[in-house]
Structure formats: C-alpha cells, structure tokens
C-alpha cells in the first residue's frame, strides 16, 4: 500500500525514537522482541518505521520500554477539530410554540 511521504517521515522518526529508547536502556533487539512477544524482524521493521507493522506491535514495544502512555498523546490536542466543533456550535433560536387550540383562538 502506498504511503504519503509525510507519513513515511513521521513513521521513520517514530521508529528511530523507539530504537534510541531501546539503546538508552541497553536492551538488545532480541530482548525487546522476546518481551514484546514479537519476532526480531518485526522489531527491526518497527525501528525502521514500517507502515505494514500492526499498531498493536508498536504498542507492545512501547510498553516494554515504559513509553506506552505516549500513545495517549496522539490527537490529544486536536486544535483543528476543536475549531471545527466550535464553528458548528451556533445556537439557533427556536420558533415560538404553536397554540394547541383547534378553533384558531389564542
């Protein structure tokens, strides 16, 4: 599946960040893959930012590295979404209620 260039750059950076986090913790690729219950080639694909790896595998690796809460930051501050929501929140005035009198007198 083709990936947008911007997405490729973001995934590459994410993969590099995950690799650096692993190296800072002095963990081998084998150790992290084993603890995350994924294969070593899958971990290496994650560290390269492969778009074909399931997000659950990314989450497992982040958990092993103690970084799983970083996933909560995704779309946390949705400025555009909030602006669009606020723009659509116009309060409409209701028309006056019709009388229930059937004879036409109010």
JSON list of N, CA, C and O in Angstrom, two decimals, residues 9 13 15 25-26 32 35-36 38-41 56 68 72 77-78 95 97-98 103 106:
[
{"chain": "A", "resi": 9, "resn": "UNK", "atom": "N", "xyz": [7.86, 9.93, 6.66]},
{"chain": "A", "resi": 9, "resn": "UNK", "atom": "CA", "xyz": [8.83, 10.65, 7.51]},
{"chain": "A", "resi": 9, "resn": "UNK", "atom": "C", "xyz": [8.47, 10.52, 8.98]},
{"chain": "A", "resi": 9, "resn": "UNK", "atom": "O", "xyz": [9.35, 10.30, 9.82]},
{"chain": "A", "resi": 13, "resn": "UNK", "atom": "N", "xyz": [10.72, 8.59, 11.83]},
{"chain": "A", "resi": 13, "resn": "UNK", "atom": "CA", "xyz": [11.15, 9.26, 13.06]},
{"chain": "A", "resi": 13, "resn": "UNK", "atom": "C", "xyz": [10.68, 8.49, 14.28]},
{"chain": "A", "resi": 13, "resn": "UNK", "atom": "O", "xyz": [11.42, 8.34, 15.26]},
{"chain": "A", "resi": 15, "resn": "UNK", "atom": "N", "xyz": [10.13, 5.26, 14.46]},
{"chain": "A", "resi": 15, "resn": "UNK", "atom": "CA", "xyz": [10.98, 4.08, 14.53]},
{"chain": "A", "resi": 15, "resn": "UNK", "atom": "C", "xyz": [12.34, 4.40, 15.11]},
{"chain": "A", "resi": 15, "resn": "UNK", "atom": "O", "xyz": [12.86, 3.66, 15.96]},
{"chain": "A", "resi": 25, "resn": "UNK", "atom": "N", "xyz": [18.30, 2.15, 27.07]},
{"chain": "A", "resi": 25, "resn": "UNK", "atom": "CA", "xyz": [18.02, 1.20, 28.15]},
{"chain": "A", "resi": 25, "resn": "UNK", "atom": "C", "xyz": [18.96, 0.00, 28.11]},
{"chain": "A", "resi": 25, "resn": "UNK", "atom": "O", "xyz": [18.84, -0.92, 28.90]},
{"chain": "A", "resi": 26, "resn": "UNK", "atom": "N", "xyz": [19.87, 0.04, 27.15]},
{"chain": "A", "resi": 26, "resn": "UNK", "atom": "CA", "xyz": [20.85, -1.03, 26.96]},
{"chain": "A", "resi": 26, "resn": "UNK", "atom": "C", "xyz": [20.19, -2.40, 26.81]},
{"chain": "A", "resi": 26, "resn": "UNK", "atom": "O", "xyz": [20.62, -3.40, 27.38]},
{"chain": "A", "resi": 32, "resn": "UNK", "atom": "N", "xyz": [14.04, -7.16, 23.61]},
{"chain": "A", "resi": 32, "resn": "UNK", "atom": "CA", "xyz": [12.79, -6.40, 23.45]},
{"chain": "A", "resi": 32, "resn": "UNK", "atom": "C", "xyz": [11.78, -7.21, 22.65]},
{"chain": "A", "resi": 32, "resn": "UNK", "atom": "O", "xyz": [10.60, -7.28, 23.02]},
{"chain": "A", "resi": 35, "resn": "UNK", "atom": "N", "xyz": [10.36, -9.96, 24.92]},
{"chain": "A", "resi": 35, "resn": "UNK", "atom": "CA", "xyz": [9.47, -9.42, 25.95]},
{"chain": "A", "resi": 35, "resn": "UNK", "atom": "C", "xyz": [8.16, -8.89, 25.36]},
{"chain": "A", "resi": 35, "resn": "UNK", "atom": "O", "xyz": [7.12, -8.94, 26.00]},
{"chain": "A", "resi": 36, "resn": "UNK", "atom": "N", "xyz": [8.23, -8.37, 24.13]},
{"chain": "A", "resi": 36, "resn": "UNK", "atom": "CA", "xyz": [7.03, -7.83, 23.46]},
{"chain": "A", "resi": 36, "resn": "UNK", "atom": "C", "xyz": [6.25, -8.92, 22.74]},
{"chain": "A", "resi": 36, "resn": "UNK", "atom": "O", "xyz": [5.20, -8.65, 22.16]},
{"chain": "A", "resi": 38, "resn": "UNK", "atom": "N", "xyz": [7.02, -10.51, 19.99]},
{"chain": "A", "resi": 38, "resn": "UNK", "atom": "CA", "xyz": [7.05, -10.32, 18.55]},
{"chain": "A", "resi": 38, "resn": "UNK", "atom": "C", "xyz": [8.37, -10.90, 18.04]},
{"chain": "A", "resi": 38, "resn": "UNK", "atom": "O", "xyz": [9.29, -11.15, 18.83]},
{"chain": "A", "resi": 39, "resn": "UNK", "atom": "N", "xyz": [8.48, -11.08, 16.75]},
{"chain": "A", "resi": 39, "resn": "UNK", "atom": "CA", "xyz": [9.74, -11.58, 16.19]},
{"chain": "A", "resi": 39, "resn": "UNK", "atom": "C", "xyz": [10.76, -10.44, 16.10]},
{"chain": "A", "resi": 39, "resn": "UNK", "atom": "O", "xyz": [10.40, -9.25, 16.08]},
{"chain": "A", "resi": 40, "resn": "UNK", "atom": "N", "xyz": [12.01, -10.83, 16.04]},
{"chain": "A", "resi": 40, "resn": "UNK", "atom": "CA", "xyz": [13.07, -9.82, 15.89]},
{"chain": "A", "resi": 40, "resn": "UNK", "atom": "C", "xyz": [12.92, -9.06, 14.58]},
{"chain": "A", "resi": 40, "resn": "UNK", "atom": "O", "xyz": [13.08, -7.83, 14.58]},
{"chain": "A", "resi": 41, "resn": "UNK", "atom": "N", "xyz": [12.61, -9.73, 13.46]},
{"chain": "A", "resi": 41, "resn": "UNK", "atom": "CA", "xyz": [12.38, -8.96, 12.22]},
{"chain": "A", "resi": 41, "resn": "UNK", "atom": "C", "xyz": [11.24, -7.95, 12.34]},
{"chain": "A", "resi": 41, "resn": "UNK", "atom": "O", "xyz": [11.31, -6.86, 11.76]},
{"chain": "A", "resi": 56, "resn": "UNK", "atom": "N", "xyz": [-0.63, -2.54, 17.14]},
{"chain": "A", "resi": 56, "resn": "UNK", "atom": "CA", "xyz": [-0.53, -3.28, 18.39]},
{"chain": "A", "resi": 56, "resn": "UNK", "atom": "C", "xyz": [0.90, -3.70, 18.69]},
{"chain": "A", "resi": 56, "resn": "UNK", "atom": "O", "xyz": [1.32, -3.71, 19.85]},
{"chain": "A", "resi": 68, "resn": "UNK", "atom": "N", "xyz": [4.43, 3.43, 26.91]},
{"chain": "A", "resi": 68, "resn": "UNK", "atom": "CA", "xyz": [3.09, 3.20, 26.38]},
{"chain": "A", "resi": 68, "resn": "UNK", "atom": "C", "xyz": [2.16, 4.39, 26.53]},
{"chain": "A", "resi": 68, "resn": "UNK", "atom": "O", "xyz": [1.28, 4.61, 25.71]},
{"chain": "A", "resi": 72, "resn": "UNK", "atom": "N", "xyz": [-1.14, 8.00, 24.36]},
{"chain": "A", "resi": 72, "resn": "UNK", "atom": "CA", "xyz": [-2.27, 8.85, 24.76]},
{"chain": "A", "resi": 72, "resn": "UNK", "atom": "C", "xyz": [-2.12, 10.28, 24.24]},
{"chain": "A", "resi": 72, "resn": "UNK", "atom": "O", "xyz": [-3.09, 11.04, 24.22]},
{"chain": "A", "resi": 77, "resn": "UNK", "atom": "N", "xyz": [-4.31, 17.03, 21.59]},
{"chain": "A", "resi": 77, "resn": "UNK", "atom": "CA", "xyz": [-4.59, 18.45, 21.43]},
{"chain": "A", "resi": 77, "resn": "UNK", "atom": "C", "xyz": [-5.02, 18.70, 19.99]},
{"chain": "A", "resi": 77, "resn": "UNK", "atom": "O", "xyz": [-4.24, 19.15, 19.16]},
{"chain": "A", "resi": 78, "resn": "UNK", "atom": "N", "xyz": [-6.25, 18.39, 19.71]},
{"chain": "A", "resi": 78, "resn": "UNK", "atom": "CA", "xyz": [-6.80, 18.48, 18.35]},
{"chain": "A", "resi": 78, "resn": "UNK", "atom": "C", "xyz": [-7.32, 19.90, 18.10]},
{"chain": "A", "resi": 78, "resn": "UNK", "atom": "O", "xyz": [-8.52, 20.14, 18.13]},
{"chain": "A", "resi": 95, "resn": "UNK", "atom": "N", "xyz": [-38.41, 28.73, 17.11]},
{"chain": "A", "resi": 95, "resn": "UNK", "atom": "CA", "xyz": [-39.63, 29.45, 16.76]},
{"chain": "A", "resi": 95, "resn": "UNK", "atom": "C", "xyz": [-40.60, 29.30, 17.93]},
{"chain": "A", "resi": 95, "resn": "UNK", "atom": "O", "xyz": [-40.55, 28.33, 18.68]},
{"chain": "A", "resi": 97, "resn": "UNK", "atom": "N", "xyz": [-43.75, 28.35, 20.09]},
{"chain": "A", "resi": 97, "resn": "UNK", "atom": "CA", "xyz": [-44.60, 27.16, 20.03]},
{"chain": "A", "resi": 97, "resn": "UNK", "atom": "C", "xyz": [-45.97, 27.54, 19.49]},
{"chain": "A", "resi": 97, "resn": "UNK", "atom": "O", "xyz": [-46.49, 28.62, 19.76]},
{"chain": "A", "resi": 98, "resn": "UNK", "atom": "N", "xyz": [-46.53, 26.63, 18.73]},
{"chain": "A", "resi": 98, "resn": "UNK", "atom": "CA", "xyz": [-47.87, 26.84, 18.20]},
{"chain": "A", "resi": 98, "resn": "UNK", "atom": "C", "xyz": [-48.88, 26.54, 19.29]},
{"chain": "A", "resi": 98, "resn": "UNK", "atom": "O", "xyz": [-48.67, 25.67, 20.12]},
{"chain": "A", "resi": 103, "resn": "UNK", "atom": "N", "xyz": [-59.54, 25.81, 17.49]},
{"chain": "A", "resi": 103, "resn": "UNK", "atom": "CA", "xyz": [-60.52, 26.74, 16.93]},
{"chain": "A", "resi": 103, "resn": "UNK", "atom": "C", "xyz": [-59.88, 28.00, 16.39]},
{"chain": "A", "resi": 103, "resn": "UNK", "atom": "O", "xyz": [-60.57, 28.90, 15.97]},
{"chain": "A", "resi": 106, "resn": "UNK", "atom": "N", "xyz": [-56.42, 32.16, 20.33]},
{"chain": "A", "resi": 106, "resn": "UNK", "atom": "CA", "xyz": [-55.29, 32.02, 21.27]},
{"chain": "A", "resi": 106, "resn": "UNK", "atom": "C", "xyz": [-55.69, 32.39, 22.65]},
{"chain": "A", "resi": 106, "resn": "UNK", "atom": "O", "xyz": [-56.44, 33.14, 23.02]}
]
